[in-house]
Coordinates of C-alpha atoms in Angstrom, one line a residue:
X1 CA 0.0 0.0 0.0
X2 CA 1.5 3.5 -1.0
X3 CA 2.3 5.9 1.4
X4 CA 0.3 9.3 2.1
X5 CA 1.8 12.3 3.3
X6 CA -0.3 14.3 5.3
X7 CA 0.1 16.5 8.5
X8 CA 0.1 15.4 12.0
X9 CA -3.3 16.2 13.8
X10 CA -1.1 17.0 16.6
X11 CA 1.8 19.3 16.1
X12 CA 0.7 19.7 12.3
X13 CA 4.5 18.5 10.8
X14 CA 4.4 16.6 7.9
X15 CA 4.3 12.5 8.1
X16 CA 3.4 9.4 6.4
X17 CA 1.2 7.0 6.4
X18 CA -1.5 4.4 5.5
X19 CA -4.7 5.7 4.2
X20 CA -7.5 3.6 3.6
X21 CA -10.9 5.6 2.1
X22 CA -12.5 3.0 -0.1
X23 CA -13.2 -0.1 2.1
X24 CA -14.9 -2.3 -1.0
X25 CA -14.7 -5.4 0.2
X26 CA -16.3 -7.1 -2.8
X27 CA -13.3 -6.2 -5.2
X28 CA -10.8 -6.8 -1.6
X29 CA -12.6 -9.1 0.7
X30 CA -9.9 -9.3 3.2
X31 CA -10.7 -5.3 3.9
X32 CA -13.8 -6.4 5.7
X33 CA -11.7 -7.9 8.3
X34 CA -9.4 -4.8 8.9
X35 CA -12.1 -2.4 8.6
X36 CA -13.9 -4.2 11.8
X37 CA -11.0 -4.7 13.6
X38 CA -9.9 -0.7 13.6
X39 CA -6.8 -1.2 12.7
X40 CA -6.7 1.0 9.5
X41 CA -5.2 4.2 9.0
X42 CA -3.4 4.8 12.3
X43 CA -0.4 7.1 12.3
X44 CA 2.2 7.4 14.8
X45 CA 4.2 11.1 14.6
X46 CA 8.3 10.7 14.6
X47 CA 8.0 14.0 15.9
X48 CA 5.4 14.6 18.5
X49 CA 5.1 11.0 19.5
X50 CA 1.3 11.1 18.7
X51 CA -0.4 8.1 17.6
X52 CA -4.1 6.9 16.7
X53 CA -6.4 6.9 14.4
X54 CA -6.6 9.2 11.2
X55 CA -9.7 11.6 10.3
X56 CA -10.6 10.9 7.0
X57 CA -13.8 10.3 4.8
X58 CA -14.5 7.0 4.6
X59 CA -17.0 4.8 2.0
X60 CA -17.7 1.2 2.8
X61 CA -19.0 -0.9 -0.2
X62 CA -20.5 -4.3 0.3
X63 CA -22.1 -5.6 -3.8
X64 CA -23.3 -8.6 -2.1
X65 CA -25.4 -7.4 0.3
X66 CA -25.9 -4.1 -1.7
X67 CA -25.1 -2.0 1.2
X68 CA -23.1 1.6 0.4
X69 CA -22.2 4.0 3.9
X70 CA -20.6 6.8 3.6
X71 CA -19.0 8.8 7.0
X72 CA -17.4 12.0 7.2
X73 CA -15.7 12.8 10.6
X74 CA -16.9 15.9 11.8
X75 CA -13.8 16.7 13.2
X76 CA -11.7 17.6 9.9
X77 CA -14.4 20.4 9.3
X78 CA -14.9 19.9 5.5
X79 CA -17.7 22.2 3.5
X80 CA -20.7 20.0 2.7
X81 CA -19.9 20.8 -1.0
X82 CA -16.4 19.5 -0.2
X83 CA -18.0 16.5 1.6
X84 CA -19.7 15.8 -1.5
X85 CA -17.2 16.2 -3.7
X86 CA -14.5 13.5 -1.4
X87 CA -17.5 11.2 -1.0
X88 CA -18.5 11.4 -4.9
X89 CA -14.8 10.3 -5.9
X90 CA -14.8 7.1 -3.7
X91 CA -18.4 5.8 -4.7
X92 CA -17.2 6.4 -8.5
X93 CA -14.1 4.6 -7.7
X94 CA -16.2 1.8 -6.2
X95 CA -18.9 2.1 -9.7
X96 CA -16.2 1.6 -11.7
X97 CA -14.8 -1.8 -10.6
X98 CA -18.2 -3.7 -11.0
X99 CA -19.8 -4.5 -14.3
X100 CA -22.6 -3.0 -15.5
X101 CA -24.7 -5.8 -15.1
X102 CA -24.0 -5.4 -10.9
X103 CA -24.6 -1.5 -11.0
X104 CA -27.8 -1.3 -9.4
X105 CA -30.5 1.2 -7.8
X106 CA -28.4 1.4 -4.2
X107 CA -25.5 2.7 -5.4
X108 CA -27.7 6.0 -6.4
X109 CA -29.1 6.2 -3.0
X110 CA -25.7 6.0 -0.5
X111 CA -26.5 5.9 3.2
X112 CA -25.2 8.7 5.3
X113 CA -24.1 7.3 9.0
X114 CA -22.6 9.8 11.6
X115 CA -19.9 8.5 13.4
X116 CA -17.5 5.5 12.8
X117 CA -18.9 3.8 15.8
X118 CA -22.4 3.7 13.8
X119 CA -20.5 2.8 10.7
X120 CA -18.9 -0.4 12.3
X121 CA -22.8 -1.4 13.8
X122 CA -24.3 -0.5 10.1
X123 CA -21.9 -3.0 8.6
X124 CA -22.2 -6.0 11.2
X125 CA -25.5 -5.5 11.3
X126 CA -25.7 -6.7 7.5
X127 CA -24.3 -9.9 9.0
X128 CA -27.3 -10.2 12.0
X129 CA -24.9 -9.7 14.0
X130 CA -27.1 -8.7 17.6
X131 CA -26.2 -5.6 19.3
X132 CA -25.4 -7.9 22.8
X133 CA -22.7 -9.8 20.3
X134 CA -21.5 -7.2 18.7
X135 CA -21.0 -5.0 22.1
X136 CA -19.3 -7.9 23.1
X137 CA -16.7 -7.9 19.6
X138 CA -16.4 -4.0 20.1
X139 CA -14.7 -4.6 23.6
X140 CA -12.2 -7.1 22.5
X141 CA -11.5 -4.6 19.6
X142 CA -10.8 -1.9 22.0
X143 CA -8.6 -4.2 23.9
X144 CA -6.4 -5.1 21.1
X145 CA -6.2 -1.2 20.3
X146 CA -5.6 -0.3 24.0
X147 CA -2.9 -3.6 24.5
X148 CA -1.5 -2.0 20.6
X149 CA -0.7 1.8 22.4
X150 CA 0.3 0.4 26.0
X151 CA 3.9 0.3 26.9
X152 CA 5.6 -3.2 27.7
X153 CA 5.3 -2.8 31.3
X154 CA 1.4 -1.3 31.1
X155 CA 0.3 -4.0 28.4
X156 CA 1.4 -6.8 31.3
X157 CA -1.1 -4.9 34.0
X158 CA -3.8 -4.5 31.3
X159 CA -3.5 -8.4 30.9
X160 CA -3.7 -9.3 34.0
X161 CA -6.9 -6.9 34.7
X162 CA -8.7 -8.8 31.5
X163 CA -7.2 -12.0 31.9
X164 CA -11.1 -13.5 31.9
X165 CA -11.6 -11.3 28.8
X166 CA -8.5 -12.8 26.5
X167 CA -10.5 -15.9 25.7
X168 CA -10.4 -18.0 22.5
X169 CA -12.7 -15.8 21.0
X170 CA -10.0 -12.9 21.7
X171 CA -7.0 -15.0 20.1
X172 CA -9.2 -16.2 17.0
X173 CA -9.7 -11.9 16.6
X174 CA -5.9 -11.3 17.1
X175 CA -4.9 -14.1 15.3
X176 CA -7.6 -12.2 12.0
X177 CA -6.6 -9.2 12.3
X178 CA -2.5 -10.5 11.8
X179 CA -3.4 -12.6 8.7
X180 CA -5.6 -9.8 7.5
X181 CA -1.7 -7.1 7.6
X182 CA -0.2 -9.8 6.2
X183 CA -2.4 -10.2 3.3
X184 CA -2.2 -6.4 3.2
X185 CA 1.6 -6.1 3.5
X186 CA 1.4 -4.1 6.2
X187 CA 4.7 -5.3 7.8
X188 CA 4.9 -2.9 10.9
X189 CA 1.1 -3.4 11.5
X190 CA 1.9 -7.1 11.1
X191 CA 5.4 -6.8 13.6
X192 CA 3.0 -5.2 15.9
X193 CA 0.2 -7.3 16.4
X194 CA 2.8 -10.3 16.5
X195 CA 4.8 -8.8 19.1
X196 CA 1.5 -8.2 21.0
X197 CA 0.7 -11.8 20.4
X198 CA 3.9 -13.6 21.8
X199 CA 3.5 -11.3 25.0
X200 CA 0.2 -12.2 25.8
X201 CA 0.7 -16.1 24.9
X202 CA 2.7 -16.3 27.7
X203 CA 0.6 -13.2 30.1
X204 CA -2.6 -14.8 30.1
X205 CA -4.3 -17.6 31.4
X206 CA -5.7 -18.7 27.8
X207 CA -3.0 -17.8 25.9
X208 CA -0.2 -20.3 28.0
X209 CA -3.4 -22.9 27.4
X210 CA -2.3 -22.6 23.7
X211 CA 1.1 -22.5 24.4
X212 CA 1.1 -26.2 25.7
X213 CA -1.2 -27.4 23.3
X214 CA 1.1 -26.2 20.3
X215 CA 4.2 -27.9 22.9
X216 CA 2.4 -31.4 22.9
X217 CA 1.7 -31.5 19.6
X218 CA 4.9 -30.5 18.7
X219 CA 6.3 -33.3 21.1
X220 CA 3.3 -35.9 19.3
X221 CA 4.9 -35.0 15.7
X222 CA 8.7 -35.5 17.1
X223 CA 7.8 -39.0 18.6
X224 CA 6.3 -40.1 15.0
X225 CA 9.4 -38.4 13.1
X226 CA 11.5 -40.5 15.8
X227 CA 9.6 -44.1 15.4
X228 CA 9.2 -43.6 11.6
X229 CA 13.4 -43.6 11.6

């Protein structure tokens, strides 16, 4: 993914980064995961220190379930004619990879959501996702984002405060979200979310459970290699 130069929100010097506008995840299906897991266009300031997430106009394209959101942060204090104008350039982007065949009434009639909080519930609710399931998803998310910014020595405290909360269901989101860089080729997003994954492995309750399951079956597969000699 090419790099976009833009100014920090912080002390306002220029820095690169990562920007992802057009999440259609019909054309890149593997943007659905990212897109749910927050992890998209973060920036971290060589300068200031600052780091977290980007403001940026955002279109979310889903063919298959015909769903097309559009979200402007508020924040970044854009015109509406400007709004239009950012917003009109991503939906054409997103008309123009289907066939014409697939270009039908609902991308003429986008749907206008308010915050990226309500952007996140639009989209999982598509899936039937339940709001009690998907409360539950949004706290593991903020986990990851809050283990992602903590320091060594704070990321062991927050793990041993949410121990009960880094379940299997935790891992299996961790464990997306790294093959969803990867496929990306986000390499420091990727470095991160590994790093974070080998410290809680052996922080959490859970996570040394998987460490000696992967240890015995390691140990089954050496004890074949050895009889098969």
């Amino acid at each position: 993914m090419p790099k976009t130069l833009i100014n920090c929100p912080n002390c306002k010097k220029p820095l690169q980064a990562d920007i992802i506008q057009l999440f259609d995840v019909g054309a890149e299906p593997a943007l659905k995961q990212l897109f749910l897991s927050g992890g998209f266009n973060i920036a971290q300031c060589p300068f200031c220190g600052f780091q977290g997430n980007l403001a940026v106009p955002i279109v979310y394209h889903d063919p298959e379930k015909e769903l097309l959101l559009t979200f402007v942060p508020p924040e970044i204090g854009l015109p509406r004619d400007e709004q239009e104008k950012a917003i009109g350039v991503l939906i054409n982007q997103a008309v123009n990879k289907l066939p014409p065949e697939k270009r039908k009434a609902y991308l003429f009639q986008p749907q206008t959501v308010l915050t990226l909080q309500g952007l996140v519930e639009r989209v999982l609710e598509a899936d039937g996702i339940t709001r009690e399931m998907l409360q539950a998803q949004q706290k593991k998310i903020s986990l990851i984002q809050q283990l992602l910014r903590a320091t060594p020595e704070k990321r062991k405290e927050i793990a041993a405060q949410e121990d009960q909360n880094l379940d299997a269901e935790f891992f299996g989101l961790l464990n997306r979200l790294i093959e969803t860089t990867i496929a990306g080729g986000d390499q420091e997003g990727t470095k991160q979310l590994v790093e974070l994954q080998k410290n809680l492995l052996s922080a959490t309750s859970f996570g040394k459970i998987l460490q000696e399951q992967t240890q015995e079956v390691e140990a089954a597969i050496a004890s074949l290699k050895e009889a098969g000699k």
